Amino acid sequence: MEFMETKIKNEGQILEGNVLLVDKFLNQQLDIELLEQMALAWKEKFKGEKITKIVTIEASGIAIAAITAKVFGVPALFAKKKASLNLDAKSYKAEVYSFTKKQSYTIAISQKLLNENDRVFLVDDFLANGCAMEGLIKLVQEAGATIAGIGIAIEKSYQEGRKRLEEYNIPISSAARIQSMDASTQSIEFLNEE
Ligand code: 5GP
């Protein structure tokens, strides 16, 4: 999606250590128009699907899920990153390994909020190594729900994520696919294929 590539070029900052900083429009300050544009594009792409819920992981996925849910006319649901008092004891759980933090954490969704009648669309801000999204897929599958598709705002296509998810045979739509990026020159190349 060209609008996302343009936004990244204009307002993203490439940091050392393979990190794209997008706090001006996605990770801290939120460009609601941009999020809506992305959600509308996903709605068009998945218009044949009867989706019942938009599912993500806290915290950075929530804004994307909220706007997408509004566009699809269904609830947004987010997996919590650790057990808390608000979380039902009966929950679906999955382990996620974080390469950046070099440790695993648990994601959980209350069992009463997801079941085999749900057809969900999963969304997240980044697809890098794919561990977060794979954890979410496993959790949703444990609930018996069907996954109709995955929407990613920014995919770093040179990392393992896309490959890791391919075995699940779920259609993925990434608003921008980064082929390469270089912090020293602040240059960035995109993959044109969807
Ligand atoms: P994974 O490696 O599991 O696909 O990515 C996990 C999470 O790491 C993403 O949901 C995102 O929040 C974060 N992440 C990965 N790469 C980047 C990046 O380049 N920039 C930012 N801001 N977050 C990232």
Short mmCIF file of C-alpha atoms and ligand atoms in Angstrom, two decimals:
data_model
loop_
_atom_site.label_atom_id
_atom_site.label_comp_id
_atom_site.label_asym_id
_atom_site.label_seq_id
_atom_site.Cartn_x
_atom_site.Cartn_y
_atom_site.Cartn_z
CA MET A 1 0.00 0.00 0.00
CA GLU A 2 1.68 3.08 -1.28
CA PHE A 3 0.39 5.41 1.43
CA MET A 4 2.15 3.35 4.11
CA GLU A 5 5.45 3.28 2.19
CA THR A 6 5.30 7.05 1.75
CA LYS A 7 4.57 7.54 5.44
CA ILE A 8 7.50 5.34 6.46
CA LYS A 9 9.83 7.19 4.07
CA ASN A 10 8.70 10.58 5.34
CA GLU A 11 8.34 9.95 9.05
CA GLY A 12 10.08 6.69 9.95
CA GLN A 13 13.56 6.61 11.42
CA ILE A 14 15.91 3.68 10.97
CA LEU A 15 17.84 2.94 14.15
CA GLU A 16 20.95 0.83 14.57
CA GLY A 17 20.11 -2.76 15.48
CA ASN A 18 17.48 -3.35 12.80
CA VAL A 19 14.74 -1.24 14.37
CA LEU A 20 12.38 1.02 12.46
CA LEU A 21 11.09 3.77 14.71
CA VAL A 22 7.55 4.76 13.79
CA ASP A 23 6.52 6.64 16.91
CA LYS A 24 5.26 9.60 14.86
CA PHE A 25 2.34 7.65 13.40
CA LEU A 26 2.05 4.08 14.71
CA ASN A 27 3.77 3.27 17.99
CA GLN A 28 3.23 6.34 20.12
CA GLN A 29 1.50 9.14 18.24
CA LEU A 30 -1.23 7.62 16.08
CA ASP A 31 -2.23 8.74 12.59
CA ILE A 32 -5.87 7.73 12.70
CA GLU A 33 -6.49 8.60 9.04
CA LEU A 34 -3.65 6.30 8.02
CA LEU A 35 -4.93 3.49 10.23
CA GLU A 36 -8.40 3.90 8.75
CA GLN A 37 -7.02 3.83 5.20
CA MET A 38 -5.21 0.57 6.00
CA ALA A 39 -8.32 -0.92 7.61
CA LEU A 40 -10.45 0.03 4.58
CA ALA A 41 -7.93 -1.67 2.27
CA TRP A 42 -8.12 -4.85 4.38
CA LYS A 43 -11.91 -4.68 4.39
CA GLU A 44 -11.86 -4.56 0.58
CA LYS A 45 -9.35 -7.43 0.34
CA PHE A 46 -11.29 -9.68 2.70
CA LYS A 47 -14.77 -8.62 1.63
CA GLY A 48 -15.83 -12.20 0.87
CA GLU A 49 -15.10 -13.29 4.44
CA LYS A 50 -17.55 -13.21 7.30
CA ILE A 51 -15.34 -11.89 10.07
CA THR A 52 -16.61 -11.81 13.66
CA LYS A 53 -13.65 -10.34 15.54
CA ILE A 54 -10.40 -8.45 15.04
CA VAL A 55 -7.72 -9.96 17.28
CA THR A 56 -4.30 -8.60 18.27
CA ILE A 57 -1.74 -8.50 21.11
CA GLU A 58 -1.32 -5.63 23.55
CA ALA A 59 -0.04 -2.96 23.45
CA SER A 60 0.97 -1.73 20.00
CA GLY A 61 -1.62 -3.79 18.12
CA ILE A 62 -4.58 -2.30 19.98
CA ALA A 63 -4.93 0.96 18.04
CA ILE A 64 -4.78 -0.91 14.72
CA ALA A 65 -7.31 -3.47 15.96
CA ALA A 66 -9.66 -0.77 17.25
CA ILE A 67 -9.82 1.16 13.96
CA THR A 68 -10.01 -2.06 11.93
CA ALA A 69 -12.83 -3.33 14.14
CA LYS A 70 -14.75 -0.10 13.58
CA VAL A 71 -14.38 -0.47 9.80
CA PHE A 72 -15.42 -4.16 9.87
CA GLY A 73 -18.26 -3.46 12.31
CA VAL A 74 -17.15 -6.13 14.79
CA PRO A 75 -15.46 -6.13 18.25
CA ALA A 76 -11.71 -5.78 18.72
CA LEU A 77 -10.08 -8.27 21.08
CA PHE A 78 -6.53 -8.19 22.38
CA ALA A 79 -4.40 -10.87 24.01
CA LYS A 80 -2.88 -9.75 27.30
CA LYS A 81 0.81 -10.20 27.77
CA LYS A 82 0.68 -11.64 31.27
CA ALA A 83 -1.86 -12.88 33.75
CA SER A 84 -3.54 -10.07 35.61
CA LEU A 85 -6.42 -9.72 38.04
CA ASN A 86 -8.68 -8.62 35.17
CA LEU A 87 -8.03 -11.76 33.24
CA ASP A 88 -10.33 -14.69 33.74
CA ALA A 89 -8.58 -17.71 35.26
CA LYS A 90 -9.96 -19.71 32.34
CA SER A 91 -7.95 -18.46 29.40
CA TYR A 92 -6.27 -19.67 26.25
CA LYS A 93 -2.53 -19.16 26.47
CA ALA A 94 0.52 -19.30 24.22
CA GLU A 95 4.22 -18.70 24.73
CA VAL A 96 5.96 -16.06 22.62
CA TYR A 97 9.72 -15.71 22.33
CA SER A 98 10.95 -12.16 21.93
CA PHE A 99 14.22 -11.84 20.00
CA THR A 100 14.59 -8.23 21.07
CA LYS A 101 14.18 -8.98 24.77
CA LYS A 102 15.72 -12.47 24.50
CA GLN A 103 13.03 -13.97 26.71
CA SER A 104 9.65 -15.63 26.49
CA TYR A 105 6.36 -14.26 27.70
CA THR A 106 2.81 -15.58 27.88
CA ILE A 107 -0.12 -14.16 25.93
CA ALA A 108 -3.65 -14.96 27.06
CA ILE A 109 -7.27 -14.42 26.05
CA SER A 110 -10.20 -15.24 28.30
CA GLN A 111 -12.03 -18.38 27.12
CA LYS A 112 -15.39 -16.65 27.25
CA LEU A 113 -14.32 -14.14 24.57
CA LEU A 114 -13.38 -16.50 21.75
CA ASN A 115 -14.88 -19.76 20.52
CA GLU A 116 -15.30 -22.10 17.54
CA ASN A 117 -18.00 -19.89 16.02
CA ASP A 118 -15.56 -17.03 15.55
CA ARG A 119 -13.88 -16.20 12.24
CA VAL A 120 -11.13 -13.79 13.10
CA PHE A 121 -8.83 -11.37 11.35
CA LEU A 122 -5.48 -11.01 13.14
CA VAL A 123 -3.61 -7.70 13.05
CA ASP A 124 -0.32 -6.34 14.40
CA ASP A 125 2.05 -3.42 13.90
CA PHE A 126 5.17 -5.35 12.79
CA LEU A 127 6.01 -8.75 11.38
CA ALA A 128 9.69 -9.41 12.04
CA ASN A 129 10.60 -12.93 13.15
CA GLY A 130 6.95 -13.85 13.40
CA CYS A 131 7.01 -15.27 16.94
CA ALA A 132 4.33 -12.91 18.25
CA MET A 133 1.94 -13.67 15.38
CA GLU A 134 2.66 -17.40 15.56
CA GLY A 135 1.77 -17.36 19.26
CA LEU A 136 -1.47 -15.56 18.47
CA ILE A 137 -2.33 -18.07 15.73
CA LYS A 138 -1.79 -20.98 18.15
CA LEU A 139 -3.91 -19.32 20.81
CA VAL A 140 -6.80 -18.66 18.41
CA GLN A 141 -6.59 -22.18 17.02
CA GLU A 142 -6.71 -23.57 20.57
CA ALA A 143 -10.02 -21.74 20.97
CA GLY A 144 -11.26 -23.57 17.86
CA ALA A 145 -11.84 -20.30 16.00
CA THR A 146 -11.06 -19.93 12.29
CA ILE A 147 -8.45 -17.44 11.09
CA ALA A 148 -9.62 -15.75 7.89
CA GLY A 149 -6.54 -13.60 7.41
CA ILE A 150 -3.66 -11.61 8.88
CA GLY A 151 -3.14 -7.87 8.48
CA ILE A 152 0.28 -6.37 9.20
CA ALA A 153 1.09 -2.66 9.09
CA ILE A 154 4.84 -3.09 8.47
CA GLU A 155 6.52 -6.33 7.45
CA LYS A 156 10.30 -6.62 7.53
CA SER A 157 10.39 -9.14 4.71
CA TYR A 158 14.10 -9.86 5.04
CA GLN A 159 13.43 -11.46 8.45
CA GLU A 160 11.96 -14.91 9.16
CA GLY A 161 8.36 -13.93 9.93
CA ARG A 162 6.65 -14.43 6.57
CA LYS A 163 8.33 -17.83 6.16
CA ARG A 164 7.43 -18.89 9.69
CA LEU A 165 3.75 -18.13 9.04
CA GLU A 166 3.55 -19.71 5.58
CA GLU A 167 3.01 -23.23 6.96
CA TYR A 168 -0.33 -22.09 8.45
CA ASN A 169 -1.70 -21.26 4.98
CA ILE A 170 -3.41 -18.08 6.11
CA PRO A 171 -3.57 -15.13 3.68
CA ILE A 172 -1.35 -12.26 4.85
CA SER A 173 -1.81 -8.64 3.80
CA SER A 174 1.01 -6.30 4.79
CA ALA A 175 0.51 -2.58 4.18
CA ALA A 176 4.26 -2.17 3.58
CA ARG A 177 6.92 -4.83 2.98
CA ILE A 178 10.46 -3.72 3.66
CA GLN A 179 13.07 -5.46 1.55
CA SER A 180 16.05 -3.79 3.17
CA MET A 181 16.91 -0.81 5.34
CA ASP A 182 20.15 0.87 6.34
CA ALA A 183 20.56 3.04 9.42
CA SER A 184 23.80 4.67 8.26
CA THR A 185 22.26 6.09 5.07
CA GLN A 186 18.62 6.13 6.23
CA SER A 187 17.74 4.31 3.01
CA ILE A 188 14.89 1.89 2.70
CA GLU A 189 13.68 -0.41 -0.09
CA PHE A 190 10.23 -1.92 -0.39
CA LEU A 191 8.97 -5.12 -2.00
CA ASN A 192 6.21 -4.29 -4.44
CA GLU A 193 4.43 -7.62 -4.40
CA GLU A 194 1.62 -7.95 -1.87
P1 5GP B 1 8.25 -10.62 15.86
O1 5GP B 1 9.75 -10.74 15.77
O2 5GP B 1 7.67 -11.59 16.86
O3 5GP B 1 7.59 -10.75 14.51
O4 5GP B 1 7.96 -9.14 16.37
C1 5GP B 1 7.47 -8.90 17.65
C2 5GP B 1 7.18 -7.46 17.91
O5 5GP B 1 8.40 -6.74 17.93
C3 5GP B 1 6.30 -6.71 16.93
O6 5GP B 1 4.94 -6.86 17.17
C4 5GP B 1 6.73 -5.26 17.18
O7 5GP B 1 5.98 -4.72 18.26
C5 5GP B 1 8.18 -5.42 17.57
N1 5GP B 1 9.09 -5.06 16.46
C6 5GP B 1 9.80 -5.89 15.67
N2 5GP B 1 10.57 -5.22 14.80
C7 5GP B 1 10.33 -3.90 15.04
C8 5GP B 1 10.83 -2.68 14.46
O8 5GP B 1 11.67 -2.63 13.54
N3 5GP B 1 10.34 -1.51 14.97
C9 5GP B 1 9.41 -1.49 15.97
N4 5GP B 1 8.99 -0.28 16.39
N5 5GP B 1 8.94 -2.62 16.55
C10 5GP B 1 9.38 -3.82 16.09
#
